[in-house]
XYZ file of N, CA and C in Angstrom:
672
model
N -62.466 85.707 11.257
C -63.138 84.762 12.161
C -64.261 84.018 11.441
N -65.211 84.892 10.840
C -66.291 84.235 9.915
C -65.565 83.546 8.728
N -64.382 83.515 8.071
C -64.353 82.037 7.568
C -63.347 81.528 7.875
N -62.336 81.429 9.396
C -62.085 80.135 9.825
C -62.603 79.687 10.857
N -63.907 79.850 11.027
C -65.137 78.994 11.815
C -66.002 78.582 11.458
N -66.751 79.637 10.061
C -67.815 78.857 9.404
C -67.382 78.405 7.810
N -66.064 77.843 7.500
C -65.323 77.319 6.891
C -66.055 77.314 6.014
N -66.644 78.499 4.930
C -67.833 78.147 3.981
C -67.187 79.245 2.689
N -66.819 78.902 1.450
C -67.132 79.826 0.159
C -68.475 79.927 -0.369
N -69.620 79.767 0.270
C -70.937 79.516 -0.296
C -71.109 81.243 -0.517
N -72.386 81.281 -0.752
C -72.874 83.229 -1.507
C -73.408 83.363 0.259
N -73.485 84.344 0.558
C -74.092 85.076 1.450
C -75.970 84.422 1.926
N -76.756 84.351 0.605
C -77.909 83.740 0.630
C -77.764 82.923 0.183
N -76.962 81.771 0.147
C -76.767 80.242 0.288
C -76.723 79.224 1.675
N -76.411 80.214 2.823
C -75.936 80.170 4.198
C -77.793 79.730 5.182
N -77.353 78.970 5.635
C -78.714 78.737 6.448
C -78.333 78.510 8.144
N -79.917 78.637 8.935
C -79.608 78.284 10.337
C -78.732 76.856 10.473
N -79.174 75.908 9.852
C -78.572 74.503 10.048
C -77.164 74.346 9.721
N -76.655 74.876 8.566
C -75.282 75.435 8.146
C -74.916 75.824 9.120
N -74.462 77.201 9.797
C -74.176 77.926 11.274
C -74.239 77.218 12.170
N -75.406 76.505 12.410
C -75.467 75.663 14.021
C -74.440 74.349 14.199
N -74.182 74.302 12.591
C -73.030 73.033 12.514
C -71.739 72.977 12.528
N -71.503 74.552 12.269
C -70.147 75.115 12.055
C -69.609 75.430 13.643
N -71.340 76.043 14.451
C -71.049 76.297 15.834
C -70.715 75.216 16.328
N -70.982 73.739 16.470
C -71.021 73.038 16.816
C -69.746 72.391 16.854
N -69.038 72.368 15.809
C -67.768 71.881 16.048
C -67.125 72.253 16.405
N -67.219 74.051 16.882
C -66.623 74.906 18.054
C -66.055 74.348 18.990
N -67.063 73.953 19.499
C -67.301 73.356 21.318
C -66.308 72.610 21.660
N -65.774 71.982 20.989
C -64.421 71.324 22.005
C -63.304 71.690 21.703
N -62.921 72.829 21.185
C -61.877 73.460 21.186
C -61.598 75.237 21.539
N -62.792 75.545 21.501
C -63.413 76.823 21.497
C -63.968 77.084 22.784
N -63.650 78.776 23.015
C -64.500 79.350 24.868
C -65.733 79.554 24.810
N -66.052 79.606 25.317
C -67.928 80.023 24.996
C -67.585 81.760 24.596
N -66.451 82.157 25.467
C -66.418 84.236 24.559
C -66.321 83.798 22.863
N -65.497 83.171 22.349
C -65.442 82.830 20.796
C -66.147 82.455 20.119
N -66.809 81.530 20.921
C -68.053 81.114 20.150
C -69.610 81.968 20.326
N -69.576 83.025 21.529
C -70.785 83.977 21.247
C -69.670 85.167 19.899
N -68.395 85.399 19.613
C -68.108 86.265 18.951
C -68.697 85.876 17.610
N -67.887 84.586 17.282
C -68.504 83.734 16.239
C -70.106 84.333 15.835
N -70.847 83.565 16.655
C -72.123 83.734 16.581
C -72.480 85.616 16.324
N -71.987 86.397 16.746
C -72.445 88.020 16.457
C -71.720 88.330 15.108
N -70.711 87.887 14.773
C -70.358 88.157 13.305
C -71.539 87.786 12.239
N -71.738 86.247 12.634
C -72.953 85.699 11.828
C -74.014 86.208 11.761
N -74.414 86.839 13.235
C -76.001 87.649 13.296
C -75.591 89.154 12.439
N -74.951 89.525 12.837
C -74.650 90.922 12.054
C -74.337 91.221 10.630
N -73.931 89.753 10.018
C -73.378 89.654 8.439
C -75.213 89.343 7.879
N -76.037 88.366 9.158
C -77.205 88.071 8.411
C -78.069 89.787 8.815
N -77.561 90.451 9.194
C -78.484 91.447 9.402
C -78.344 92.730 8.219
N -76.807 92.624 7.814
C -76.669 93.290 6.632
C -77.124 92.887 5.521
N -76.669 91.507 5.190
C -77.701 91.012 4.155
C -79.357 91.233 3.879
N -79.867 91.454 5.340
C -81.328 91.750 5.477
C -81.358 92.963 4.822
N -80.709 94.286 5.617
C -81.052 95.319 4.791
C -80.758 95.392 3.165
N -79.612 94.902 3.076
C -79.709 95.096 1.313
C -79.938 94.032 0.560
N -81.380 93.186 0.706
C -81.640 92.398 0.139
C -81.187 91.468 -0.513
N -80.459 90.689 0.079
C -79.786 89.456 -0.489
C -80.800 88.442 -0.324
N -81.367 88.490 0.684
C -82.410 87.183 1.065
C -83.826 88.595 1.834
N -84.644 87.548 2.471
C -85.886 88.280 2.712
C -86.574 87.636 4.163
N -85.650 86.574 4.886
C -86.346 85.657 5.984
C -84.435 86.042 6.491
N -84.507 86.266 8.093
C -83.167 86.276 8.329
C -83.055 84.799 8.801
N -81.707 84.635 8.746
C -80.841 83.492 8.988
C -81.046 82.638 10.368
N -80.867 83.443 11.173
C -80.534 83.746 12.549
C -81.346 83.391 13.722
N -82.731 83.084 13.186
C -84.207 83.377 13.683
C -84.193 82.011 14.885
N -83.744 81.286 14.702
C -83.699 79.857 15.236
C -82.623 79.488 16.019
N -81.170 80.612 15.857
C -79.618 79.949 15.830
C -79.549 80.625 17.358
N -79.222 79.506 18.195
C -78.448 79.790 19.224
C -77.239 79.449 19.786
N -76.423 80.141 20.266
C -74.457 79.734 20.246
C -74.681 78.611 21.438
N -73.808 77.421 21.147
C -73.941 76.581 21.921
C -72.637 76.771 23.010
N -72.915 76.171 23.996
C -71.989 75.976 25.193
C -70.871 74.672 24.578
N -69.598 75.944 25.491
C -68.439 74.805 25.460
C -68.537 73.845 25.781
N -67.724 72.740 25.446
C -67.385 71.563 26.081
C -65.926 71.496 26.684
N -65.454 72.727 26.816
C -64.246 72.356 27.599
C -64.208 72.705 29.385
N -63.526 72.308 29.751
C -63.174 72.125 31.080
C -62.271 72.857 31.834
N -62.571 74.095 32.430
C -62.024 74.824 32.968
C -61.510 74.692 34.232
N -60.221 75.044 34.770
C -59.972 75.305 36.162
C -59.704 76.280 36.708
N -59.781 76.995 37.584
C -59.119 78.391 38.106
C -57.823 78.553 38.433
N -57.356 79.670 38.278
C -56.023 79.761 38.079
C -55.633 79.757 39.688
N -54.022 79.372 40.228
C -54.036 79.217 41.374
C -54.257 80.250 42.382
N -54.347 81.731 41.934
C -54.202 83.101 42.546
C -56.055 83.457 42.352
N -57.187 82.689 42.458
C -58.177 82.763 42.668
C -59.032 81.870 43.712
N -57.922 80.782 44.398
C -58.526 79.971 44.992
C -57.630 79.823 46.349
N -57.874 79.662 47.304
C -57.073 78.803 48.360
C -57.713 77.793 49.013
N -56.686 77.156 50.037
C -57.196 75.990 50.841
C -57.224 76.067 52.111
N -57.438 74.859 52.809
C -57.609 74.915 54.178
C -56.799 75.340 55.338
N -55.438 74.748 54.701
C -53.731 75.009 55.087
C -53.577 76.665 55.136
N -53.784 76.988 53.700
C -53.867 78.545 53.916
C -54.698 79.416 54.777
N -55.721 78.948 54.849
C -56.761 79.662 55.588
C -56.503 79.517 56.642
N -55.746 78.512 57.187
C -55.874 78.688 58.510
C -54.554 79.132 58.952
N -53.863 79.865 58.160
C -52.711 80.210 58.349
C -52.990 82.273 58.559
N -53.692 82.110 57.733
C -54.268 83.428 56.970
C -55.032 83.968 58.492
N -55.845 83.124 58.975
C -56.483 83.486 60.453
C -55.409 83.791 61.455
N -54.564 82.722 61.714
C -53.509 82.714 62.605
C -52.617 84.235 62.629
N -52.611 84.397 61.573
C -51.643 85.978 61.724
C -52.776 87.290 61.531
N -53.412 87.184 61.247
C -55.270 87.819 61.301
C -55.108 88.028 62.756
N -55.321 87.281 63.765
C -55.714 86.928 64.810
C -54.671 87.593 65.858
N -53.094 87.586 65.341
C -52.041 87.790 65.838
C -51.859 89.648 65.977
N -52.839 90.170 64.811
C -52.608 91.687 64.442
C -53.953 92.467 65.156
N -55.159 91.472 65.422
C -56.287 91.996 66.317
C -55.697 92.547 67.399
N -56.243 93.465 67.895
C -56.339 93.999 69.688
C -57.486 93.844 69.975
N -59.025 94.022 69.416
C -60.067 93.697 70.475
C -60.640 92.261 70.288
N -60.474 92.145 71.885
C -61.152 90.549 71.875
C -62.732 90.202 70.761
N -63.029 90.871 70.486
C -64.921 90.430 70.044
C -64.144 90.325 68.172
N -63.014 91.130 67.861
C -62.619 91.278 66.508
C -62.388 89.599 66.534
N -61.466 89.243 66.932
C -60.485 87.786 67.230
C -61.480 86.639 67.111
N -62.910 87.136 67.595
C -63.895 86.101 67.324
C -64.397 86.340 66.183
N -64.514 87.780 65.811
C -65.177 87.966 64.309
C -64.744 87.469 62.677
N -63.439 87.753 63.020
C -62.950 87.875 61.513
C -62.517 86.461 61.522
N -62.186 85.236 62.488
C -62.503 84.215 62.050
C -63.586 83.529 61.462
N -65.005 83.970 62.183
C -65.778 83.287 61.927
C -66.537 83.805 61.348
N -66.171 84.966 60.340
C -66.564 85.296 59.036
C -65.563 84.168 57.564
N -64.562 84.207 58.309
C -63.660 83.326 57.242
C -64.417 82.322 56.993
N -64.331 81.327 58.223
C -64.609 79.878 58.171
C -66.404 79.872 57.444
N -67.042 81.074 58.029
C -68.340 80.694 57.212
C -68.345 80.990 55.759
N -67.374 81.946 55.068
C -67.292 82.067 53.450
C -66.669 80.603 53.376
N -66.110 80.227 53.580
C -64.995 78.646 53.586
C -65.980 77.456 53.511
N -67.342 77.471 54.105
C -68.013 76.439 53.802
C -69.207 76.595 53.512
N -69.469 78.067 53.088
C -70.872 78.124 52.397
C -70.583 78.682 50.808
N -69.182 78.998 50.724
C -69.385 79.734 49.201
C -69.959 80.920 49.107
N -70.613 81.422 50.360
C -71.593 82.655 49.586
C -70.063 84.003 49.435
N -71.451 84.952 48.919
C -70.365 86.475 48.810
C -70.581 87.073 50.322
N -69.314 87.999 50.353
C -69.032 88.185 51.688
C -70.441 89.328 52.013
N -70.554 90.042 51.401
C -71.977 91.010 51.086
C -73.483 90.431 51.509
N -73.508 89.198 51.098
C -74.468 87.631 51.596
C -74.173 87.433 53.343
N -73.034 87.471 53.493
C -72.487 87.040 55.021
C -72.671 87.877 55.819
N -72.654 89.093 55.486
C -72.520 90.319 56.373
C -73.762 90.439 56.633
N -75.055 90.082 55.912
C -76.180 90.289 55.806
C -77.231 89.272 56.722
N -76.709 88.559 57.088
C -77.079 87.255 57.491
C -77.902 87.930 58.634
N -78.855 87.768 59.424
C -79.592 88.009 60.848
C -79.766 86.103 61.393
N -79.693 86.585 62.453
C -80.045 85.379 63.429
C -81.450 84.705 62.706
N -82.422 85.549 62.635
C -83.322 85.242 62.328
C -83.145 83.510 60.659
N -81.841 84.099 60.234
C -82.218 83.664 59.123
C -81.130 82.333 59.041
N -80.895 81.653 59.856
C -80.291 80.705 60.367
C -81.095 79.920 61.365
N -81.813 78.270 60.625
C -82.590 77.789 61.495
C -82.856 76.088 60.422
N -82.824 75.864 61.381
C -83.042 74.024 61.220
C -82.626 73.756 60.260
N -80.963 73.989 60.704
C -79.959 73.148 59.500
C -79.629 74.448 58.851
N -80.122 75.338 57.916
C -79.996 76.111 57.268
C -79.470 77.355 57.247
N -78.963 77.683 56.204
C -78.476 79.358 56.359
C -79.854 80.053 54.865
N -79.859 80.613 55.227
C -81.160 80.981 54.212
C -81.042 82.635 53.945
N -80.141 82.821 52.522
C -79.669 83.754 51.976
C -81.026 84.846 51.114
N -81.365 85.951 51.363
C -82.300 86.251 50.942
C -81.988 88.497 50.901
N -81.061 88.481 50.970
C -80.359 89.822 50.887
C -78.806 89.743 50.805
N -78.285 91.353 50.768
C -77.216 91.515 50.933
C -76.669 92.853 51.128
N -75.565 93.085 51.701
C -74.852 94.314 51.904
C -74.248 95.101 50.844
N -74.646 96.222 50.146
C -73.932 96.418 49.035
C -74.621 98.432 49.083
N -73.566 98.622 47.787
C -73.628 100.050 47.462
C -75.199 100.356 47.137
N -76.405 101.685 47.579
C -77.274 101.869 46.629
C -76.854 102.600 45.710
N -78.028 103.598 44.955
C -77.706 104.443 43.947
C -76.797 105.571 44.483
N -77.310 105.713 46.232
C -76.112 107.042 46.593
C -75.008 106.622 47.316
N -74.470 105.524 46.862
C -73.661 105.057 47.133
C -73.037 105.068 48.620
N -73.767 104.402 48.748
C -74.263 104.112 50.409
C -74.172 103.168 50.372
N -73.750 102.345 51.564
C -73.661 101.199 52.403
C -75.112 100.447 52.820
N -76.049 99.908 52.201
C -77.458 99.367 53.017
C -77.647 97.566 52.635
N -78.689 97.330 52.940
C -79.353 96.546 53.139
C -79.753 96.328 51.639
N -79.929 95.487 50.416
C -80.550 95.561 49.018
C -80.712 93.733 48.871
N -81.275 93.675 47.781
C -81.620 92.271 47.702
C -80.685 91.703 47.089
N -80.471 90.227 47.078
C -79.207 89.757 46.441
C -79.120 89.791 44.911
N -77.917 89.239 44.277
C -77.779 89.679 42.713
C -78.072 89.446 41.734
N -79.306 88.217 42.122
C -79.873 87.456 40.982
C -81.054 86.650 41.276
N -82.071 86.410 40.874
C -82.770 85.239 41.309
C -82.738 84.140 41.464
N -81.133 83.584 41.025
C -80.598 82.653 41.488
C -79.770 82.525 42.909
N -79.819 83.797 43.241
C -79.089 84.196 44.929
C -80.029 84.138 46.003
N -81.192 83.848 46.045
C -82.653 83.511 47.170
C -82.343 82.001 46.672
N -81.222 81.566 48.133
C -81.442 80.264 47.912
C -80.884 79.793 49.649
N -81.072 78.353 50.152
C -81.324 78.244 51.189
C -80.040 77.508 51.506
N -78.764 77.296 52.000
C -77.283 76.605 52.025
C -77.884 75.517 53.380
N -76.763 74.293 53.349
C -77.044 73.370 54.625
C -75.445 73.851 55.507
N -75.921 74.199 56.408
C -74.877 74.258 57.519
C -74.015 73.259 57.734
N -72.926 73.475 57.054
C -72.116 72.322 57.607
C -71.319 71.992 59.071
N -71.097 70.518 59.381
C -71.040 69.985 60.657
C -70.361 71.345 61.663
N -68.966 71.711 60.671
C -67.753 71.864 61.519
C -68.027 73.629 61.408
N -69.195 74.222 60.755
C -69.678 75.600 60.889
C -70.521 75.669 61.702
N -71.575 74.815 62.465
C -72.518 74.958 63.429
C -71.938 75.798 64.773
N -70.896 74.925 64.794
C -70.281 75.770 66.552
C -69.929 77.117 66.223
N -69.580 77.087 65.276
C -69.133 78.520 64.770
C -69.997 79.700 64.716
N -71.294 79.444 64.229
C -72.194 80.470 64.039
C -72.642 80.323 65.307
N -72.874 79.435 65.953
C -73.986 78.829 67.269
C -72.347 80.251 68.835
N -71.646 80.099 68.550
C -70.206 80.875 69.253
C -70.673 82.263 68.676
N -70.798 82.702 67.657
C -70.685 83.801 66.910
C -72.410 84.664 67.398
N -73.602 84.262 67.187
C -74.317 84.633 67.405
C -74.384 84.617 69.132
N -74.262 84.037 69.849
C -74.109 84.533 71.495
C -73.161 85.672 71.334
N -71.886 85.755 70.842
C -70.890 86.792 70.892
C -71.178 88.080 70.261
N -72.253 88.155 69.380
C -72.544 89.335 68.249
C -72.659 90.513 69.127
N -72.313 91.556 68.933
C -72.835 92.594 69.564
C -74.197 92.714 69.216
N -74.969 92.806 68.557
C -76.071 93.054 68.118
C -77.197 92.489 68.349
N -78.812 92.687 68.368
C -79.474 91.190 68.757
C -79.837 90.723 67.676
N -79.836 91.430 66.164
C -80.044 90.772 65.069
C -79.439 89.969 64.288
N -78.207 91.044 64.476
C -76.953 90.708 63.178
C -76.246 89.310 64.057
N -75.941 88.001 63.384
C -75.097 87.471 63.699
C -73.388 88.056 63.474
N -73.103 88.365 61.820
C -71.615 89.225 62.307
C -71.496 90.408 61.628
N -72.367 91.351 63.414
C -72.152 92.625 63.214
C -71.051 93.635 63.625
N -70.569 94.419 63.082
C -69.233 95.148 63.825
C -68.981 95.356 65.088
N -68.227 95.813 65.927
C -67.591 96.250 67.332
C -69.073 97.278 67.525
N -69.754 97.626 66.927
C -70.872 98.684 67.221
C -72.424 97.928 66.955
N -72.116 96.842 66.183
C -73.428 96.333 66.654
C -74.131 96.804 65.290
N -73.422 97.411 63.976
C -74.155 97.559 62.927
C -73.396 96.500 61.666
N -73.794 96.751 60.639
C -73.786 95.711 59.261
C -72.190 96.257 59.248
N -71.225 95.229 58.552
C -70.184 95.588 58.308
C -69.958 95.729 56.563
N -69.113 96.663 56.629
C -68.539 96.686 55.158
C -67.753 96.412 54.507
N -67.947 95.239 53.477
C -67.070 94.217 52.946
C -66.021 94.837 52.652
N -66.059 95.944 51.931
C -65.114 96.802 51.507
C -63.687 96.613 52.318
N -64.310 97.075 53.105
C -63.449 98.050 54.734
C -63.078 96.307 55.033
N -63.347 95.332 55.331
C -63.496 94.016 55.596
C -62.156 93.676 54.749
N -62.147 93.968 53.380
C -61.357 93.247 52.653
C -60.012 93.965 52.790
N -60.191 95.504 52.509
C -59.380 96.166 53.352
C -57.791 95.844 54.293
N -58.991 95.751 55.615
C -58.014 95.165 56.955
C -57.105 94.189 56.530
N -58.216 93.307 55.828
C -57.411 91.996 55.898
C -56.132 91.768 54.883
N -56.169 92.621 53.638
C -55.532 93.155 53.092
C -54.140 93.460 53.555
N -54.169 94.587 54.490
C -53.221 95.547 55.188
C -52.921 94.056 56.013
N -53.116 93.653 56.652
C -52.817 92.266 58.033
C -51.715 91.420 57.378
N -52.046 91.173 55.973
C -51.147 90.295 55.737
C -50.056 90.767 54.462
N -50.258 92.022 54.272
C -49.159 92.865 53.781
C -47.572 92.309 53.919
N -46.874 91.908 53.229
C -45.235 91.699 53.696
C -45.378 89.885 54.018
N -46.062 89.103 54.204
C -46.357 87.933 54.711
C -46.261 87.068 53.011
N -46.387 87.465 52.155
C -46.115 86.668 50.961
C -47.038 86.142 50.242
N -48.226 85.876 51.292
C -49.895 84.990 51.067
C -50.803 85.968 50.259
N -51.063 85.442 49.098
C -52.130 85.884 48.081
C -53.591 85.631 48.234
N -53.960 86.380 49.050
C -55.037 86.026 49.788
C -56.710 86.901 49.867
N -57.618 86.800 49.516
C -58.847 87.476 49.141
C -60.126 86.554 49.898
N -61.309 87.223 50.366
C -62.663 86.630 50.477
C -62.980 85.581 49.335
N -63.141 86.556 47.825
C -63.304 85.849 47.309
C -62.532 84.516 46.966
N -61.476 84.251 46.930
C -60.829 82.924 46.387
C -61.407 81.676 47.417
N -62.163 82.305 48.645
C -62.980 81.305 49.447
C -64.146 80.990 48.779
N -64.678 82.059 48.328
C -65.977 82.362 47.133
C -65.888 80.592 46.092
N -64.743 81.337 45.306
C -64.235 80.837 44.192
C -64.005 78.415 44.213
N -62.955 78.736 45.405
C -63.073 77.378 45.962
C -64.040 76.474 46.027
């Protein structure tokens, strides 16, 4: 890999940051960003051996950072669906419910992953409280703790405390869903009125459409 990327017969301490960053560079439009951080750790690790056995005395590396692809990715078709599907995906969902409050739920858990993108863990988490003028305002989530338990924890990044705009054709939906909640907090809380578990969530829906042919997941709403 280190020389058909950094295409160099030079000595070991002939090799500089500007050398590397140029070799990285012509990566980028043919190359993944995984190849080009591999790239880049061969280089840090060849300049780190050289460090210990004195070939040079300043490492290489000090300055060099792997640059981002320039290529253009799409998702493969078994990570994403559409509207057609989804609402096909509800329709026989809907067909396998027996309690009326489910028939309202597990749609309008769909349709809200369908136009907010969030994780279903984000959705489950949602309180009334946190839905207001325009907004869905993501600031937790449902997930495993250390005892692997089902609670309440903060979301997965500090890029996940962020505030979504309610779209047109989701308003009735949540505005239906929160009168219907069992709960007075949770907008979509289980048949009991507590947090549901994505798990168990993905589960059902899983088993529902078993034998039906449809390749179908939360996330590929995520993903979309």
């Amino acid at each position: 890999l280190y020389k058909r990327y950094m295409q160099s017969d030079m000595l070991i301490n002939d090799l500089n940051n500007a050398y590397a960053m140029k070799c990285m560079n012509k990566m980028t439009d043919k190359c993944s960003d995984e190849l080009i951080h591999r790239v880049y750790s061969i280089f840090r690790d060849i300049d780190r051996t050289a460090l210990y056995n004195n070939y040079y005395n300043t490492s290489h590396i000090t300055y060099l950072k792997p640059p981002q692809s320039h290529r253009i990715y799409q998702f493969s078709d078994e990570r994403i669906t559409d509207k057609q599907t989804l609402v096909k995906v509800i329709s026989i969902i809907q067909d396998k419910l027996c309690d009326p409050y489910e028939r309202i739920l597990f749609p309008a858990i769909l349709w809200t992953l369908y136009y907010t993108g969030c994780r279903p863990g984000e959705i489950f988490a949602i309180n009334k409280d946190d839905v207001k003028n325009g907004w869905i305002y993501i600031n937790k989530e449902i997930g495993s703790s250390i005892n692997n338990e089902y609670c309440l924890r903060p979301p997965k990044n500090k890029e996940s405390y962020r505030k979504i705009p309610i779209a047109k054709n989701l308003l009735p939906i949540l505005c239906k869903m929160s009168e219907s909640s069992r709960s007075e907090t949770i907008i979509f809380a289980d048949r009991y009125g507590k947090y549901l578990n994505s798990n168990v969530f993905g589960s059902r829906i899983t088993t529902y459409l078993k034998g039906t042919g449809i390749k179908f997941n939360c996330y590929m709403l995520r993903h979309l």
